[in-house]
Short mmCIF file of C-alpha atoms in Angstrom, two decimals:
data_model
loop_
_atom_site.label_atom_id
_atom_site.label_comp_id
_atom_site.label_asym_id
_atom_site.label_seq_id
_atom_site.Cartn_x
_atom_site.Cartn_y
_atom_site.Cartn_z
CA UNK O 291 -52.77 43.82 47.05
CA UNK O 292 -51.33 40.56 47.69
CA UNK O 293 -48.15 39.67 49.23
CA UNK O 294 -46.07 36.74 48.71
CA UNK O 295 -46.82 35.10 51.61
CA UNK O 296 -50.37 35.17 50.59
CA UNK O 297 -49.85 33.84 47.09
CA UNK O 298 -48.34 30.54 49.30
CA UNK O 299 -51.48 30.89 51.74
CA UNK O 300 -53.21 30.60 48.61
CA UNK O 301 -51.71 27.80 46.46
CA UNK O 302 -51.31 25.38 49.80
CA UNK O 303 -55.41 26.07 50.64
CA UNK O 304 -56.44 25.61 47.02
CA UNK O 305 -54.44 22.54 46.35
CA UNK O 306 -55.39 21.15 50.08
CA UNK O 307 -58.89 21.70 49.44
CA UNK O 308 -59.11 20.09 45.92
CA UNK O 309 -56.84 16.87 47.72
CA UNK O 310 -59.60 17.01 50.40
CA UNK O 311 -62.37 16.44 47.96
CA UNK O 312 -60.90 13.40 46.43
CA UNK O 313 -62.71 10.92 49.10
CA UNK O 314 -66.37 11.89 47.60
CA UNK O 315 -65.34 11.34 43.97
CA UNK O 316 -64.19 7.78 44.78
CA UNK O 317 -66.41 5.04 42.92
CA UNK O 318 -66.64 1.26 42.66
CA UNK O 319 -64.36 2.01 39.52
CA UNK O 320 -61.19 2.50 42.02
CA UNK O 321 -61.78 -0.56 43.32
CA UNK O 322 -62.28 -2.19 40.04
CA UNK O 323 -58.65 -0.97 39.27
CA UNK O 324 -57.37 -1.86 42.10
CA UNK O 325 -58.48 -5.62 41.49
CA UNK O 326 -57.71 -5.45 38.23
CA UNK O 327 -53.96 -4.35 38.61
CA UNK O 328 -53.75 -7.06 41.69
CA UNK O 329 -54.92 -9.68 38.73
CA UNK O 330 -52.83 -8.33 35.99
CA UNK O 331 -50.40 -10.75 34.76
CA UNK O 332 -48.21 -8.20 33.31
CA UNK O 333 -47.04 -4.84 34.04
CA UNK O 334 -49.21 -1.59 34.85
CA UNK O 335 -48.15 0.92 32.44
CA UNK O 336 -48.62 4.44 33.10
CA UNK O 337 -48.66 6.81 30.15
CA UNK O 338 -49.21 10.93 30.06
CA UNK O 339 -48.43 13.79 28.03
CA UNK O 340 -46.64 17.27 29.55
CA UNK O 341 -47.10 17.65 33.22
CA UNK O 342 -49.82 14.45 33.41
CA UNK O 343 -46.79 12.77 31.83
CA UNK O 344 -44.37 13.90 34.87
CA UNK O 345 -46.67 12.93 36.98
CA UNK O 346 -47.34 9.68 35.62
CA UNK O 347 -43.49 8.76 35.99
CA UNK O 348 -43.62 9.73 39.71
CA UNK O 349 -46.02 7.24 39.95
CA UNK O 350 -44.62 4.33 37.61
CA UNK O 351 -41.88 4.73 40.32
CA UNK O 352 -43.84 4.27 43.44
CA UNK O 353 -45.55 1.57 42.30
CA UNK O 354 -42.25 -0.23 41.25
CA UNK O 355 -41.00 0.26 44.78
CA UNK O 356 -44.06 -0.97 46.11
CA UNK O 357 -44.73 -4.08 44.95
CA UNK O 358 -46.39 -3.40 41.36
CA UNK O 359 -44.40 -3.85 38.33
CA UNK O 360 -44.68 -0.93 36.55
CA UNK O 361 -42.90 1.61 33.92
CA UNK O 362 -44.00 4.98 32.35
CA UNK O 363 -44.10 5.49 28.79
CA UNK O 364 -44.50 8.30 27.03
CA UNK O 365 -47.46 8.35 24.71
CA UNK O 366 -45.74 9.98 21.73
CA UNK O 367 -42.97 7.72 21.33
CA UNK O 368 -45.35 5.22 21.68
CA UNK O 369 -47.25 6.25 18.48
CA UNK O 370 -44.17 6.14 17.00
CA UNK O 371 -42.89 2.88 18.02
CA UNK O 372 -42.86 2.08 21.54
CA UNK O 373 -46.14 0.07 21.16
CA UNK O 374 -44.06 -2.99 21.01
CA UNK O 375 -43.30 -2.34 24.47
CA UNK O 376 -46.84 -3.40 26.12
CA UNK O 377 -48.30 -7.37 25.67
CA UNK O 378 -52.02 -7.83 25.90
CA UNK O 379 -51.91 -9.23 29.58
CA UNK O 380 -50.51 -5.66 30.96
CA UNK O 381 -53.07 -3.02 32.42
CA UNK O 382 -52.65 0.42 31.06
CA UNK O 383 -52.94 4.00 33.37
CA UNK O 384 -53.64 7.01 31.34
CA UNK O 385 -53.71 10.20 33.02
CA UNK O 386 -55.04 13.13 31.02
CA UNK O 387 -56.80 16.47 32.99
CA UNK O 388 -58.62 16.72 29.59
CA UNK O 389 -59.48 13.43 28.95
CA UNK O 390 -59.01 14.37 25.16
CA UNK O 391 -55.06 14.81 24.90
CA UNK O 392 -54.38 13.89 20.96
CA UNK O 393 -51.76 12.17 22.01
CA UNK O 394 -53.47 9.99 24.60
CA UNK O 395 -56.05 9.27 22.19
CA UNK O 396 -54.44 8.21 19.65
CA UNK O 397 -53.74 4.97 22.08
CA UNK O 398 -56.91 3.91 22.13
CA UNK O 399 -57.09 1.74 18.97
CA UNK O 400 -54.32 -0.22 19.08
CA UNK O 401 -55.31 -0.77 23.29
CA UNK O 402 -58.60 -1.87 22.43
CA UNK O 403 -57.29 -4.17 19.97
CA UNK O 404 -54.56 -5.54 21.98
CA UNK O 405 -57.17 -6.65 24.61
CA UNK O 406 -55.56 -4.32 27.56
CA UNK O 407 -57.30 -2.96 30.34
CA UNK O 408 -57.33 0.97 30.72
CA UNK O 409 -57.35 2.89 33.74
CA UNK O 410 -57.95 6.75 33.16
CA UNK O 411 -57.18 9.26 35.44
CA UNK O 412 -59.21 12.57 34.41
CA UNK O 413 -60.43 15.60 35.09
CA UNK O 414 -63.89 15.34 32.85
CA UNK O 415 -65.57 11.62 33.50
CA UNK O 416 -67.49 12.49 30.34
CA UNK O 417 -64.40 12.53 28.28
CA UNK O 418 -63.60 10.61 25.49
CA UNK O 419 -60.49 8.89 27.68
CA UNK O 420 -62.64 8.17 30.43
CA UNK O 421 -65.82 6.40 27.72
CA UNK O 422 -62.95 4.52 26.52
CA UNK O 423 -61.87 3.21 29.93
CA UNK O 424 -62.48 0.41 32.16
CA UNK O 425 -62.13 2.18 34.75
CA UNK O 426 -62.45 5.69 35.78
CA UNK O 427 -60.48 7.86 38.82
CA UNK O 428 -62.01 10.80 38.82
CA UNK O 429 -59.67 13.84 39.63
CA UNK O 430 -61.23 17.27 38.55
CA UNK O 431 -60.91 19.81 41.32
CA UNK O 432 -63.02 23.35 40.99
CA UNK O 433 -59.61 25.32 40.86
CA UNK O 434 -56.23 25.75 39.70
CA UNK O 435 -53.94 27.21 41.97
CA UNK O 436 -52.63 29.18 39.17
CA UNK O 437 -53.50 33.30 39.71
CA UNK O 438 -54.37 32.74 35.88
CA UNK O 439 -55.86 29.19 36.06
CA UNK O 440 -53.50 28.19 33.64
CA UNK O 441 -51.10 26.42 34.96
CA UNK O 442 -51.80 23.05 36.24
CA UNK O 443 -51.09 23.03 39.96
CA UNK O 444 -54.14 21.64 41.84
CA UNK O 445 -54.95 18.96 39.16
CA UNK O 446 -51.59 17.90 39.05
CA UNK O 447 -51.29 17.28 42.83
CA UNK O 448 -54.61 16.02 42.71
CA UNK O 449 -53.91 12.75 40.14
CA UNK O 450 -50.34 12.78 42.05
CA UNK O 451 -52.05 11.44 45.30
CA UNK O 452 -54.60 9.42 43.40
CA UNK O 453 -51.77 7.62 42.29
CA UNK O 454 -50.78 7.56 46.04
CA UNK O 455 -54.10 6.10 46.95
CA UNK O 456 -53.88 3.70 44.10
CA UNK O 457 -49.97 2.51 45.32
CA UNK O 458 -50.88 2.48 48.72
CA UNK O 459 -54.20 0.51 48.03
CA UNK O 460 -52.08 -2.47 46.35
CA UNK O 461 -49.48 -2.54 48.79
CA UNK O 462 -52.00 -3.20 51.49
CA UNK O 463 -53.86 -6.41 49.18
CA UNK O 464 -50.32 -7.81 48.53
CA UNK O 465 -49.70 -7.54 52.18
CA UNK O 466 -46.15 -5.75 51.30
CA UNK O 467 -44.12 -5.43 54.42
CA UNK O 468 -40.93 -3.13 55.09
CA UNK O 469 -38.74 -5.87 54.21
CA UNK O 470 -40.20 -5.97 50.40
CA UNK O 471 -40.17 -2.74 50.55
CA UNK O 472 -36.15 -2.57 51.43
CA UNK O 473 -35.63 -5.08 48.77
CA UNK O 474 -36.29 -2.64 45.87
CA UNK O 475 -33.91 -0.17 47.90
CA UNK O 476 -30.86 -1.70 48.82
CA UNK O 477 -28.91 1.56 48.56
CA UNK O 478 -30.94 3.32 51.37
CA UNK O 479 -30.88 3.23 54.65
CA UNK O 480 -33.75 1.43 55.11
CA UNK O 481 -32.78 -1.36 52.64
CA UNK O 482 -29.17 -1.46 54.65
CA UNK O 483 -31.19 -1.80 58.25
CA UNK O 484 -33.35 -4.56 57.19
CA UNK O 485 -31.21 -6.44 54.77
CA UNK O 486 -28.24 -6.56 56.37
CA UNK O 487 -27.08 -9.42 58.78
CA UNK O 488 -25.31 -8.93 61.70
CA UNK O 489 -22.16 -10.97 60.52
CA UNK O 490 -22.15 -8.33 57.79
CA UNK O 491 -20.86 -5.55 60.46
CA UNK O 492 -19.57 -7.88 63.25
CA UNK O 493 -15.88 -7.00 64.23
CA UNK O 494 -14.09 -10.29 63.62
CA UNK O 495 -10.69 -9.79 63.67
CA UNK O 496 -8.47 -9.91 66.44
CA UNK O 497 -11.07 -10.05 69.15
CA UNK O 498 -10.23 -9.54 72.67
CA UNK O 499 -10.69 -12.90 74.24
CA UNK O 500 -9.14 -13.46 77.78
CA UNK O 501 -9.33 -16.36 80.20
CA UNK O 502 -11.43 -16.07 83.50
CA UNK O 503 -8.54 -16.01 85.16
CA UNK O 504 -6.86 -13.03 84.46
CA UNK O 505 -6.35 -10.08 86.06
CA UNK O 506 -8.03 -6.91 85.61
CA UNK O 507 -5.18 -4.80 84.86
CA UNK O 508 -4.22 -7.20 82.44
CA UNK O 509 -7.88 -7.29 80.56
CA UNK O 510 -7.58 -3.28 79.99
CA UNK O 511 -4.55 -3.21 77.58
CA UNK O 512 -6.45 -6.81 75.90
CA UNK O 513 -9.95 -4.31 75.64
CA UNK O 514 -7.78 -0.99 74.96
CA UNK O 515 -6.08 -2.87 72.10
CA UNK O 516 -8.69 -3.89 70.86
CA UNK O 517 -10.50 -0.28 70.72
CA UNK O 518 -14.04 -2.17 71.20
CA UNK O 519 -14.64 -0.88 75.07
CA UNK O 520 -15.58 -5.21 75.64
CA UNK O 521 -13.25 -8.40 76.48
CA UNK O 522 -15.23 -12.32 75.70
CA UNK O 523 -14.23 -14.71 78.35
CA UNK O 524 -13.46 -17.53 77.18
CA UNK O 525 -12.69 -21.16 78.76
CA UNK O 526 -11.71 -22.89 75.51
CA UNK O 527 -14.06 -22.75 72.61
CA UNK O 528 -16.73 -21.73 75.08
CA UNK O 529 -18.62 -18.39 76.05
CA UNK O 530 -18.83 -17.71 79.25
CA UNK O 531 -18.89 -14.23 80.26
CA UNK O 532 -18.36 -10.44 79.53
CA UNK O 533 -16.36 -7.84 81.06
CA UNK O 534 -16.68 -4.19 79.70
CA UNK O 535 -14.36 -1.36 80.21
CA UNK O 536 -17.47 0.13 82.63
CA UNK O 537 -17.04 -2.82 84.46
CA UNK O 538 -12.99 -1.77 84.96
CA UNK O 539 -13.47 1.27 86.13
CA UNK O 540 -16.49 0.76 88.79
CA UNK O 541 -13.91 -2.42 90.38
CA UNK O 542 -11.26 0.21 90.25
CA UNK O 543 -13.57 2.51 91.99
CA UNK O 544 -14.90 -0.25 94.69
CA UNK O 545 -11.36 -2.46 94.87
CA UNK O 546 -8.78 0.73 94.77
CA UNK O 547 -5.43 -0.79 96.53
CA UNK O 548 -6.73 -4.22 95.61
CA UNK O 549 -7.79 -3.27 92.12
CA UNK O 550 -4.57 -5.17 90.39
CA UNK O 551 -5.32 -8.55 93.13
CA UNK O 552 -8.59 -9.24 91.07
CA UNK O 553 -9.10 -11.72 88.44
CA UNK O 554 -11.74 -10.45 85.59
CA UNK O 555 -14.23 -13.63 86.82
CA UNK O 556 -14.82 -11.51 90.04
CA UNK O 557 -16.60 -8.74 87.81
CA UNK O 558 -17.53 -10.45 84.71
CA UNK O 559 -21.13 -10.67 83.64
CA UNK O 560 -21.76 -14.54 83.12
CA UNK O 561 -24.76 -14.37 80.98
CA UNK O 562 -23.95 -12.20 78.55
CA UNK O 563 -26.23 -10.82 76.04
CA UNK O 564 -25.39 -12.69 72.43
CA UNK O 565 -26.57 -12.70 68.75
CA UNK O 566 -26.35 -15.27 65.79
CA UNK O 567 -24.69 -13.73 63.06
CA UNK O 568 -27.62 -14.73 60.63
CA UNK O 569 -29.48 -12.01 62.59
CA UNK O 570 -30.73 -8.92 60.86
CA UNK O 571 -28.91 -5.70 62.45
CA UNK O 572 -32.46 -4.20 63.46
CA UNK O 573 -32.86 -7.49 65.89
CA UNK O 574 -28.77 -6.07 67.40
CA UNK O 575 -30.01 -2.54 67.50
CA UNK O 576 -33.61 -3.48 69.72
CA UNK O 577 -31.46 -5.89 71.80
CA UNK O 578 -29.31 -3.31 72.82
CA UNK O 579 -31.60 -0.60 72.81
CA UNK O 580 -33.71 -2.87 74.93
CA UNK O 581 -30.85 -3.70 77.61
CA UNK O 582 -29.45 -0.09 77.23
CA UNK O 583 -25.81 -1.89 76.22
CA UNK O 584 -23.40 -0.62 73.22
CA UNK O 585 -22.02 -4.58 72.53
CA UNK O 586 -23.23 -7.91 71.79
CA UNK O 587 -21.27 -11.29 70.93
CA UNK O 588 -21.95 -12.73 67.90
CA UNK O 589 -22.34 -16.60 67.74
CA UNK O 590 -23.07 -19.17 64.86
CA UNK O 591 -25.44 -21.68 65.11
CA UNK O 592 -23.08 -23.95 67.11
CA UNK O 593 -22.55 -21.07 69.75
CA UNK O 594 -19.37 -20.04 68.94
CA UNK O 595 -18.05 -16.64 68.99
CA UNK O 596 -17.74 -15.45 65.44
CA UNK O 597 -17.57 -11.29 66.37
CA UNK O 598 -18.59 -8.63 68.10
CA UNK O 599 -21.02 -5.93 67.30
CA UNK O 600 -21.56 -2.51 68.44
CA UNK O 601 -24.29 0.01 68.54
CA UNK O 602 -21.88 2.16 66.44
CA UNK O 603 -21.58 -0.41 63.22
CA UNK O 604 -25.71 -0.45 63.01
CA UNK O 605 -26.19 2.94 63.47
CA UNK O 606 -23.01 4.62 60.92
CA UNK O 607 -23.91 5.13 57.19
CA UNK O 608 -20.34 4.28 56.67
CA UNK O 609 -19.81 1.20 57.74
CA UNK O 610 -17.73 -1.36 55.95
CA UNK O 611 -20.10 -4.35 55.30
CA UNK O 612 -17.67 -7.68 54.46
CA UNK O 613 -19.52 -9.82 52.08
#
């Protein structure tokens, strides 16, 4: 008698095994697609009934993110309406397991008509779907996953990651990069790690800026004010050096009695590390991940201190970005 546990065992080897078999049913007709989609002048729409439909919106959406204009639409409301919806230059998916889904079928006509290209996505390539396609992706597997092979489970999964293949396949002709893809996803935090710019985070007000020559114990209540653990030196308008509250307490530990004698241009790093505030926060976070720091000045183009950023701003979720 089975136990739970093996029901899982079960469903994850007979889905696995049908995903497995995908690479030997692949034709010149996926590449076909692929071209054609890449030389569509419209969008690719994806249509499907039941589960093939829920699947076919899970798809619509990854190739929206990934460089592919594309929308689902559901094939009944289409009949009744929704037609309008799709102009003769846009490629059409259709995912049936069947290849005979009334509701699929019923597509055909006006497709045909309208001079659209269709993709199908079946189980049978002797279907009526798949005659009336362009293009055929084969996705039949030998087995549900279902105890009573009802259910779809394994065909589902299967046209789910020839969808995959299909996205993935595009994104790698359009030569779509991380920084397309964070476009479509501003919200994440991908999209805020490659969109952002460092002057987006940069601390800019009230920035601890202190002459060369004063004196240490005088630059600890300018970087404790502050709360940003760094002071800029500054002669003037100009940049020219660093002192961090590490840099305090090792000339407290090496000067002791003469500690409060010293003037922060004893201790001061004099080529700091610095940023333009144009810079992406990924380009702050490598710097400083590089140089093992927490701080950078931030500089416009004229190399003038405009901020400073820390390690904490590009890594918290939270941070206040002032546009």
């Amino acid at each position: 008698m089975s136990t739970i546990t093996d029901i899982a065992r079960h469903t994850f080897r007979v889905e696995s095994e049908a995903v497995g078999a995908l690479a030997s049913k692949l034709t010149g007709d996926f590449e076909g697609a692929v071209r054609a989609v890449l030389a569509c002048r419209g969008k690719l729409i994806v249509t499907g009934m039941g589960k093939s439909g829920l699947i076919g919106s899970k798809i619509a959406a990854t190739l929206a993110s990934t460089g592919t204009p594309s929308f689902f639409m559901h094939p009944g409301e289409a009949y009744h309406g929704d037609l309008g919806m799709i102009s003769p230059q846009d490629v059409v998916l259709a995912i049936s397991n069947s290849g005979q889904t009334d509701e699929i079928l019923k597509l055909i006509p006006f497709l045909e008509d309208n001079g659209n290209i269709v993709i199908s996505m079946t189980g049978s390539s002797g279907s009526t779907l798949a005659r009336h396609s362009r293009f055929h992706l084969d996705v039949s597997v030998a087995e549900e996953a279902c105890p009573l092979s009802l259910a779809p489970t394994s065909s589902t999964t299967a046209a789910l990651v020839m969808g995959d293949a299909l996205a993935m396949a595009l994104m790698h002709e359009r030569g779509f990069k991380a920084e397309d893809f964070a476009r479509f996803h501003p919200g994440g935090s991908l999209g805020r790690k490659l969109l952002t710019r460092v002057g987006d985070v940069m601390r800019r007000d009230n920035l601890p800026c202190v002459p060369p020559q004063m004196l240490l114990s005088d630059v600890i209540i300018e970087i404790s004010n502050a709360r940003l653990g760094v002071a800029a030196i500054m002669e003037g308008d100009r940049i020219c050096g660093l002192v961090t509250d590490g840099d305090v307490r090792r000339a407290m530990q090496k000067y002791r009695s003469r500690f409060f004698e010293i003037r922060v241009e004893e201790v001061m790093t004099r080529t700091p590390k610095m940023i333009l505030q144009s810079a992406r926060i990924t380009e702050a976070e490598e710097i400083m991940r590089r140089f093992k720091i927490h701080s950078l000045l931030v500089t416009d183009g004229e190399g003038r201190l405009t901020g400073i950023v820390e390690l904490y701003d590009l890594m918290s979720d939270n941070t206040h970005v002032n546009f």
